[in-house]
Short mmCIF file of C-alpha atoms in Angstrom, two decimals:
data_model
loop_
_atom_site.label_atom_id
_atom_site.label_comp_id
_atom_site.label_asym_id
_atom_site.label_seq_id
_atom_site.Cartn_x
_atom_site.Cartn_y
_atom_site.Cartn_z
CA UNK A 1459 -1.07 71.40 -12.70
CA UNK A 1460 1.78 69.55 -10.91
CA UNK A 1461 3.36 70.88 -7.92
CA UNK A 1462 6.80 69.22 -6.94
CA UNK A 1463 8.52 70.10 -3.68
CA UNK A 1464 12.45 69.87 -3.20
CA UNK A 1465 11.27 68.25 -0.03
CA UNK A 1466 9.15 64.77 1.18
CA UNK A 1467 5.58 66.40 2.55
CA UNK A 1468 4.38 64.54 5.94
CA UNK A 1469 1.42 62.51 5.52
CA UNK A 1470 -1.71 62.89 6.99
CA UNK A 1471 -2.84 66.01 4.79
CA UNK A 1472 -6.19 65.43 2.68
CA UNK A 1473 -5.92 67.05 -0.93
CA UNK A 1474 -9.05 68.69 -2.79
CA UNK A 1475 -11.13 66.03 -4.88
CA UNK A 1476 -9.29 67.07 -8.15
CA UNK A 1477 -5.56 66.73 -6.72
CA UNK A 1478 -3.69 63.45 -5.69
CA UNK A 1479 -0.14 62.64 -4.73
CA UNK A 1480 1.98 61.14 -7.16
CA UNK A 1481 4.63 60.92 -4.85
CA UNK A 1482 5.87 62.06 -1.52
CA UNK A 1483 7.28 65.28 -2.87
CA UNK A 1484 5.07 66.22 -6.04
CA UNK A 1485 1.03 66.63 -5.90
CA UNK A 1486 -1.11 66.38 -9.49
CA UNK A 1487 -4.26 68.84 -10.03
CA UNK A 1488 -6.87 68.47 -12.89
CA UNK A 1489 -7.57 71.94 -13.74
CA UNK A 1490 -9.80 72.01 -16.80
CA UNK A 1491 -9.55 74.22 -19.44
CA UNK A 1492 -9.07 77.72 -18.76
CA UNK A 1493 -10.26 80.48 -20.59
CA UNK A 1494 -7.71 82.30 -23.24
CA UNK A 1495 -6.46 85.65 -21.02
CA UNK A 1496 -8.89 84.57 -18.12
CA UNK A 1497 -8.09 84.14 -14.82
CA UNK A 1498 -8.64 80.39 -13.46
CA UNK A 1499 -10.37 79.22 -10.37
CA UNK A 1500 -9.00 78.76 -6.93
CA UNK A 1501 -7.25 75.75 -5.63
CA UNK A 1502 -6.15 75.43 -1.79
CA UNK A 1503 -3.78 73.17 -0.35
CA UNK A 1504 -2.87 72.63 3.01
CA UNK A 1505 0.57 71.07 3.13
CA UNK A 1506 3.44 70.47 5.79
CA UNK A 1507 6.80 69.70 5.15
CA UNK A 1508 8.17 66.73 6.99
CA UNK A 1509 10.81 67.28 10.02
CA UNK A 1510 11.71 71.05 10.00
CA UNK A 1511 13.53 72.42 6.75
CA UNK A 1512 14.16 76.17 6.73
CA UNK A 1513 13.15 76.21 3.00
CA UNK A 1514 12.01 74.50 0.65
CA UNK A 1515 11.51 74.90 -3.43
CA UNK A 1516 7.90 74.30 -5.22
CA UNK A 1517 8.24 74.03 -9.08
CA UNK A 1518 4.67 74.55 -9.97
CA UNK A 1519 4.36 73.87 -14.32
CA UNK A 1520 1.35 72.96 -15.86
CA UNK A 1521 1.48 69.91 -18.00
CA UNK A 1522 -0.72 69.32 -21.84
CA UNK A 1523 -2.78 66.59 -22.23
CA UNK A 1524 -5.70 65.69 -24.90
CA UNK A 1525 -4.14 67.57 -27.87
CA UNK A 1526 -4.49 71.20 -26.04
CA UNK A 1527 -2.42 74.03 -27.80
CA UNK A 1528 -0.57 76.34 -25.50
CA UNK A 1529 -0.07 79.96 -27.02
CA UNK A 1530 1.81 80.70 -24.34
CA UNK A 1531 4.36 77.96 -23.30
CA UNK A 1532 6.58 80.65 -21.28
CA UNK A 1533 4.50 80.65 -18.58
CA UNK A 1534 4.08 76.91 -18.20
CA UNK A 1535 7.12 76.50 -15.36
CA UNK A 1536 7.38 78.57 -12.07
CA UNK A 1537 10.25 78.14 -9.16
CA UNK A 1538 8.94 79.35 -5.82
CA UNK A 1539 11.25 79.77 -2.51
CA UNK A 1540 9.63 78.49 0.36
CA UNK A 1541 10.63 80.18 3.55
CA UNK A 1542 9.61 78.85 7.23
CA UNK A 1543 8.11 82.09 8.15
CA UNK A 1544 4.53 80.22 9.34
CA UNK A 1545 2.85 82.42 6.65
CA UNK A 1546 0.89 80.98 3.88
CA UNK A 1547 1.93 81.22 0.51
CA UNK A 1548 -0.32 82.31 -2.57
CA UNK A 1549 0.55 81.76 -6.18
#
């Protein structure tokens, strides 16, 4: 999965073994495959934006690699407002 952020994220912040930064703003997780109408595993991230922004966008999309089929490309792409409410955000 790739996770980009409308907004630089400060430094500092460790990632889980299968994520790296490809950027500043956009973080890259190997998933695997997941099962067809499964649910897939969990993956935290611990993340701070850098200097203070009220809000902040995360387009989370999920990109193909090694000839995988998606039956269901509508649900590759998804837009989530980020408010600066000090609560964490699940999705």
């Amino acid at each position: 999965m790739r996770i980009a952020f409308s907004v630089p994220m400060a430094g500092g912040y460790e990632l889980p073994e299968a994520c790296l930064w490809s950027s500043d703003r956009v973080v890259s997780c190997r998933t695997g495959e997941l099962a067809v109408g499964g649910r897939g595993g969990e993956l935290a991230l611990d993340l701070w934006a850098a200097g203070l922004p009220e809000e902040l966008t995360a387009e989370i999309s999920t990109p193909w690699r090694d000839g995988a089929v998606d039956r269901n490309p509508g649900n590759d792409r998804h837009r989530v407002l980020v408010l600066d409410t000090g609560d964490p955000y699940v999705f």
